[in-house]
Coordinates of C-alpha atoms in Angstrom, one line a residue:
M252 CA 17.7 21.1 -113.4
T253 CA 20.6 23.4 -112.7
A254 CA 18.5 26.6 -113.2
H255 CA 15.9 25.1 -110.8
L256 CA 18.5 24.3 -108.0
E257 CA 20.0 27.9 -108.4
R258 CA 16.5 29.3 -107.9
D259 CA 15.9 27.2 -105.0
V260 CA 19.5 28.2 -103.5
A261 CA 18.6 32.1 -104.2
D262 CA 15.3 31.5 -102.3
V263 CA 17.1 30.2 -99.2
A264 CA 19.7 33.1 -99.4
R265 CA 16.7 35.5 -99.4
K266 CA 14.9 34.0 -96.4
W267 CA 17.8 33.2 -94.2
V268 CA 20.6 35.7 -95.2
P269 CA 18.7 38.7 -96.9
D270 CA 21.8 41.0 -96.0
T271 CA 25.2 39.9 -96.6
R272 CA 26.4 42.8 -94.9
L273 CA 25.2 40.8 -91.8
G274 CA 25.7 37.4 -92.6
V275 CA 27.6 34.9 -95.1
F276 CA 25.8 33.0 -97.9
E277 CA 28.3 31.8 -100.4
V278 CA 26.7 28.6 -102.1
T279 CA 26.9 27.6 -105.7
V280 CA 25.6 24.6 -107.7
Q281 CA 28.3 22.5 -108.8
P282 CA 28.4 19.1 -110.6
G283 CA 27.4 16.6 -108.0
A284 CA 27.0 19.0 -104.9
L285 CA 26.0 22.2 -103.6
A286 CA 29.1 23.7 -102.1
G287 CA 30.2 26.8 -100.2
C288 CA 29.6 28.4 -96.8
T289 CA 27.0 30.4 -94.6
T290 CA 26.7 31.6 -91.1
S291 CA 23.1 30.6 -90.9
R292 CA 22.0 27.3 -89.4
D293 CA 18.7 27.4 -90.8
A294 CA 20.1 28.1 -94.3
L295 CA 22.4 25.1 -93.9
A296 CA 19.5 22.7 -93.0
A297 CA 17.4 23.9 -95.8
L298 CA 20.3 23.5 -98.4
R299 CA 20.9 19.9 -97.0
R300 CA 17.2 19.1 -97.9
I301 CA 17.6 20.7 -101.2
A302 CA 20.6 18.4 -101.9
A303 CA 19.2 15.2 -100.6
D304 CA 16.2 15.9 -102.8
A305 CA 18.4 16.2 -105.8
R306 CA 20.7 13.4 -104.8
L307 CA 23.7 15.8 -104.6
A308 CA 26.3 16.1 -101.8
A309 CA 25.9 19.0 -99.7
D310 CA 29.5 20.3 -99.5
I311 CA 28.7 23.4 -97.4
R312 CA 30.7 25.0 -94.3
L313 CA 28.9 26.5 -91.5
L314 CA 31.0 29.3 -90.1
P315 CA 32.8 29.8 -87.7
D316 CA 34.5 26.5 -89.3
S317 CA 37.4 24.6 -88.4
S318 CA 40.0 26.8 -90.0
V319 CA 39.5 29.1 -86.8
G320 CA 40.8 26.4 -84.4
D321 CA 41.4 27.5 -80.9
E322 CA 41.6 31.3 -81.9
Q323 CA 38.0 32.2 -82.2
A324 CA 38.6 35.8 -81.4
A325 CA 40.6 38.7 -82.6
V326 CA 41.4 42.1 -80.9
V327 CA 42.4 45.0 -83.1
A328 CA 46.0 45.8 -81.8
T329 CA 46.6 48.8 -84.2
A330 CA 45.2 52.3 -84.0
V331 CA 42.6 51.1 -86.8
A332 CA 42.2 48.1 -88.7
P333 CA 40.5 48.3 -92.1
L334 CA 37.5 46.1 -92.8
L335 CA 37.4 45.1 -96.3
H336 CA 34.7 43.5 -98.7
E337 CA 36.9 40.9 -100.0
P338 CA 40.4 39.1 -98.8
G339 CA 42.9 41.5 -100.7
V340 CA 44.7 44.5 -100.0
S341 CA 43.1 46.3 -102.9
A342 CA 39.4 45.3 -101.9
D343 CA 36.9 48.1 -101.1
R344 CA 36.8 49.2 -97.4
V345 CA 33.4 48.8 -95.9
S346 CA 34.1 50.0 -92.3
E347 CA 37.0 49.8 -89.7
A348 CA 37.5 48.7 -86.3
L349 CA 39.1 50.7 -83.6
H350 CA 41.8 49.7 -81.2
G351 CA 41.0 47.3 -78.3
E352 CA 37.6 46.1 -80.2
I353 CA 36.9 42.4 -80.3
L354 CA 36.0 40.6 -83.4
E355 CA 34.6 37.3 -83.8
V356 CA 36.7 35.2 -86.2
L357 CA 34.5 33.2 -88.6
E358 CA 37.0 31.8 -91.3
R359 CA 40.6 31.9 -91.7
R360 CA 42.6 31.9 -94.9
S361 CA 46.2 30.9 -94.5
D362 CA 48.0 33.2 -92.0
T363 CA 46.9 36.4 -93.7
W364 CA 43.2 36.9 -93.9
L365 CA 40.3 36.5 -91.5
R366 CA 36.7 36.9 -92.1
V367 CA 35.3 38.4 -89.0
R368 CA 31.9 39.6 -87.4
V369 CA 32.2 43.0 -85.9
G370 CA 30.3 44.3 -82.6
D371 CA 27.8 46.0 -84.8
G372 CA 26.9 42.7 -86.6
Y373 CA 29.1 43.7 -89.9
V374 CA 30.8 40.8 -91.5
A375 CA 34.1 41.7 -93.4
W376 CA 37.6 40.5 -94.0
V377 CA 40.8 42.0 -92.0
H378 CA 44.3 41.1 -92.5
S379 CA 45.8 39.2 -89.7
G380 CA 48.5 41.9 -89.3
Y381 CA 46.0 44.2 -87.8
V382 CA 45.0 42.0 -85.0
S383 CA 46.0 39.7 -82.0
L384 CA 44.3 36.5 -81.7
G385 CA 43.2 34.2 -79.0
S386 CA 40.2 32.1 -77.4
A387 CA 36.8 33.2 -76.5
A388 CA 37.8 33.1 -72.8
W389 CA 41.0 35.4 -73.9
A390 CA 38.7 38.0 -75.5
E391 CA 36.3 38.0 -72.6
D392 CA 39.1 38.6 -70.1
W393 CA 40.2 41.6 -72.5
A394 CA 36.6 42.8 -72.5
G395 CA 36.4 42.8 -68.6
R396 CA 39.7 44.9 -68.2
A397 CA 39.5 47.3 -71.2
T398 CA 37.2 49.7 -69.4
V399 CA 38.6 53.0 -70.5
R400 CA 37.9 54.9 -73.8
S401 CA 39.9 57.2 -75.7
L402 CA 38.9 60.9 -76.3
G403 CA 42.0 62.0 -78.4
A404 CA 44.6 60.2 -76.1
E405 CA 48.1 60.0 -77.2
L406 CA 50.2 57.3 -75.3
R407 CA 54.0 57.2 -74.7
C408 CA 56.2 54.3 -73.9
E409 CA 60.1 54.5 -73.8
G410 CA 60.2 57.1 -76.6
A411 CA 57.4 55.6 -78.8
R412 CA 54.1 57.4 -79.3
F413 CA 50.7 55.8 -80.1
R414 CA 47.5 57.5 -80.9
L415 CA 44.1 56.1 -80.1
A416 CA 40.9 57.3 -81.9
V417 CA 37.9 58.6 -80.0
G418 CA 36.2 55.6 -78.7
A419 CA 39.0 53.2 -78.7
R420 CA 39.6 50.9 -75.9
A421 CA 42.5 50.4 -73.4
A422 CA 42.9 48.6 -69.9
P423 CA 43.7 50.9 -66.9
E424 CA 46.9 50.1 -64.8
R425 CA 48.2 51.3 -61.6
G426 CA 49.5 54.7 -61.5
G427 CA 47.6 56.3 -64.1
R428 CA 49.2 53.9 -67.0
V429 CA 47.2 51.9 -69.6
E430 CA 47.7 48.5 -71.3
T431 CA 46.9 48.3 -74.9
A432 CA 45.8 45.3 -76.7
D433 CA 49.2 44.4 -77.8
G434 CA 50.3 44.0 -74.0
R435 CA 52.3 47.1 -73.9
V436 CA 52.0 49.5 -71.0
W437 CA 52.0 53.2 -71.7
D438 CA 51.7 56.7 -69.9
L439 CA 49.4 59.0 -71.2
A440 CA 51.0 61.8 -73.1
A441 CA 48.0 63.9 -74.2
G442 CA 44.4 63.6 -74.6
V443 CA 41.9 62.0 -72.3
L444 CA 41.3 58.4 -71.3
R445 CA 37.6 57.9 -69.7
P446 CA 36.1 55.1 -67.8
E447 CA 33.3 54.0 -70.1
I448 CA 30.6 55.0 -67.6
E449 CA 32.0 58.3 -67.2
L450 CA 32.2 58.7 -70.8
R451 CA 28.4 57.9 -71.3
V452 CA 27.5 60.4 -68.5
E453 CA 29.8 63.2 -70.1
A454 CA 28.5 62.5 -73.7
R455 CA 24.8 62.7 -72.5
L456 CA 25.3 66.1 -70.9
A457 CA 25.6 67.5 -74.3
A458 CA 23.2 67.1 -77.2
A459 CA 24.5 64.4 -79.6
P460 CA 25.3 66.9 -82.6
E461 CA 27.2 69.0 -80.0
W462 CA 29.0 66.2 -78.9
A463 CA 29.9 65.1 -82.5
L464 CA 31.3 68.6 -83.3
R465 CA 33.5 68.5 -80.2
W466 CA 35.3 65.4 -81.2
F467 CA 34.8 65.0 -85.2
S468 CA 34.6 68.5 -86.4
G469 CA 36.9 68.9 -89.3
A470 CA 37.2 65.4 -90.0
P471 CA 37.9 64.5 -93.4
Y472 CA 35.2 62.4 -95.6
A473 CA 36.2 58.9 -95.7
W474 CA 34.1 56.1 -97.1
G475 CA 33.9 53.3 -94.4
G476 CA 35.7 55.5 -91.8
R477 CA 34.7 55.8 -88.0
T478 CA 37.4 58.0 -86.7
E479 CA 38.2 61.8 -86.3
W480 CA 41.0 60.7 -88.9
G481 CA 38.2 60.0 -91.4
V482 CA 34.6 59.5 -91.2
D483 CA 31.6 58.9 -93.3
C484 CA 28.0 59.8 -92.6
S485 CA 26.8 56.8 -90.7
G486 CA 30.2 56.3 -89.0
L487 CA 29.9 59.7 -87.4
V488 CA 26.1 58.9 -86.1
Q489 CA 27.0 55.6 -84.8
A490 CA 30.2 56.9 -82.9
T491 CA 28.2 59.7 -81.6
Y492 CA 25.6 57.4 -80.1
A493 CA 28.2 54.8 -79.1
A494 CA 29.6 57.4 -76.7
R495 CA 26.1 57.6 -75.2
G496 CA 25.8 54.1 -74.7
V497 CA 23.6 53.5 -77.6
A498 CA 24.4 50.9 -80.0
L499 CA 23.6 51.6 -83.7
P500 CA 23.8 49.7 -86.9
R501 CA 26.7 50.6 -89.2
D502 CA 25.2 51.9 -92.4
S503 CA 22.9 54.5 -93.0
D504 CA 19.9 52.4 -94.5
L505 CA 20.1 50.2 -91.5
Q506 CA 20.3 53.4 -89.1
S507 CA 16.8 54.4 -90.8
T508 CA 14.9 51.7 -89.0
A509 CA 16.7 52.5 -85.5
G510 CA 14.7 54.0 -82.9
R511 CA 11.0 55.2 -83.6
D512 CA 9.7 57.4 -86.5
V513 CA 9.2 61.2 -86.4
P514 CA 6.8 62.8 -88.6
L515 CA 8.5 64.8 -91.6
E516 CA 7.7 68.5 -91.2
T517 CA 8.9 71.2 -93.7
A518 CA 10.4 73.4 -91.0
G519 CA 11.4 70.8 -88.7
G520 CA 9.5 72.1 -85.9
G521 CA 8.9 68.6 -84.4
Y522 CA 12.5 67.5 -84.3
A523 CA 14.6 67.2 -81.3
A524 CA 18.5 67.7 -81.2
G525 CA 20.0 64.4 -82.1
D526 CA 17.2 63.0 -84.4
V527 CA 18.7 61.2 -87.3
L528 CA 17.5 62.7 -90.7
C529 CA 17.6 60.0 -93.3
F530 CA 18.1 61.0 -96.9
A531 CA 17.4 58.8 -100.1
D532 CA 19.1 59.6 -103.4
G533 CA 16.6 57.3 -105.3
R534 CA 15.1 54.2 -103.7
R535 CA 18.1 53.7 -101.0
I536 CA 18.8 55.6 -98.0
S537 CA 22.1 57.1 -98.9
H538 CA 23.1 59.7 -96.3
V539 CA 22.3 60.6 -92.5
A540 CA 22.7 63.6 -90.7
L541 CA 22.1 64.7 -87.0
W542 CA 19.5 67.3 -86.3
A543 CA 21.1 70.3 -84.2
G544 CA 18.0 72.5 -84.0
A545 CA 17.1 75.9 -85.5
G546 CA 17.3 74.4 -89.0
H547 CA 21.1 73.0 -88.8
I548 CA 22.5 69.5 -89.2
V549 CA 25.7 68.0 -88.3
H550 CA 26.9 65.6 -90.9
S551 CA 30.0 64.1 -92.7
A552 CA 29.6 65.0 -96.4
L553 CA 31.8 64.4 -99.2
S554 CA 30.6 67.6 -101.0
R555 CA 31.7 69.6 -97.8
G556 CA 34.9 67.5 -97.4
G557 CA 34.0 66.2 -94.0
V558 CA 32.2 66.9 -90.7
V559 CA 30.5 70.4 -90.8
A560 CA 27.3 72.1 -89.4
D561 CA 25.1 73.2 -92.2
D562 CA 21.8 75.2 -92.2
L563 CA 19.5 72.6 -94.0
F564 CA 17.0 75.5 -95.0
A565 CA 19.9 77.6 -96.8
D566 CA 19.2 78.6 -100.4
T567 CA 22.0 76.7 -101.9
P568 CA 21.9 73.8 -104.3
A569 CA 23.3 71.4 -102.0
M570 CA 20.9 72.1 -99.1
R571 CA 17.9 72.2 -101.6
R572 CA 18.8 68.9 -102.8
L573 CA 19.0 67.6 -99.3
R574 CA 15.8 68.7 -98.5
E575 CA 14.2 67.0 -101.5
Y576 CA 15.9 63.8 -100.5
L577 CA 14.7 63.8 -96.9
V578 CA 12.6 60.7 -96.3
A579 CA 12.5 59.7 -92.7
V580 CA 13.4 61.2 -89.2
R581 CA 14.2 58.8 -86.3
R582 CA 14.5 59.3 -82.7
V583 CA 17.0 57.1 -81.2
E584 CA 17.0 58.6 -77.7
A585 CA 15.8 61.8 -75.8
A586 CA 18.0 64.9 -76.4
N587 CA 19.8 64.6 -73.2
R588 CA 18.4 61.7 -71.4

C-alpha cells in the first residue's frame, strides 16, 4: 500500500512540479496521512484526492502559508543576498539576489530562514538578516520608486560607504541622492546610477558580449554568482540580457530553451553577436556563452578563472572540448535591437 501511494505522489510531482528549482513539492507518505507542502494548487488538489481514496488525512500546506503572516514580501537590503538550497549556513548556494530586488516570501521558519521565490522564478532559502520584510503593497511601493540601476555605484553617507553591484536597484531622491532598501539616503561617491530605461537604451547600443566584457571582464568564477564580484556562466548571460530589458531564466539548461533556435554551423557563419551558445557535458546543458563574432565567445568559465573572451576555434584542449560539447544556439534578441 505504501509503495503504491509513493508512486502516486511521485506521479503528481512529475506532472505539476517537474522542476523543483521553480516550485516546491515536499510530500511524504506517513502513517495515517500524506504530509508536507507544495506551491502548486493543482498538485494539492490531486494529493487530496489520493488521500481521500486511501482514507488518509491530507496534512499538506499550500505555499505561501500562514507562517508568512502580513510580511508577504522581502527586499534585499544588503549588497548581495545568498540564495541557498536548504535553510542552513553551510547549504549549497544556488543563486543570489541583488540589493533592492523583491522576493516573494513562501514560508518562514522561526525568525531566521525564509523560503522565497525570486523574480526569475527560482525558489530558494535566504537568511532573514539579508532582507527587509513587509506587505505586498509595501513592496509594490518600493518597486515603483526603485527606478535607478547601478553600474558600479559606490554610495557615501556620513563616513559610511556602500557598494552596489551592477544591476542593483535604488530609489532616486532630490539633489542626486538615492535611497537604499534599508531606508538610508546616500550621496553617489563613485560609479554610475542610471534610470532603468536609460540603462536599457545604453546596453542595447552595444552588442551583448561587448556590454558583458565592459562590466564583468575579469570577474572571478563563482557558482551561483550574478555580480562582477563573482559570476557563473548563466549568471553572466542573465545579467547581460537583464540590462537590455530581456528576462532570462537563471540556469544554463533553462536558458537553452529561451528565444529561438539557430542552426549549428561548423564555423559559426550564421551566428549573430549575442547569440547564446549552449554546451552539454553528457546529457545536460552545463555551460553557456555569448557569441561575440569572428569565432570568439564571452563567458564565465571555471577553467579560465572567470569572465574572459576566448577564441572558440583555437587549437587548445579546452576549446576543442567546448566545440565538441556545443549542442544548441539560441537567439534571444536581434544583435542591436
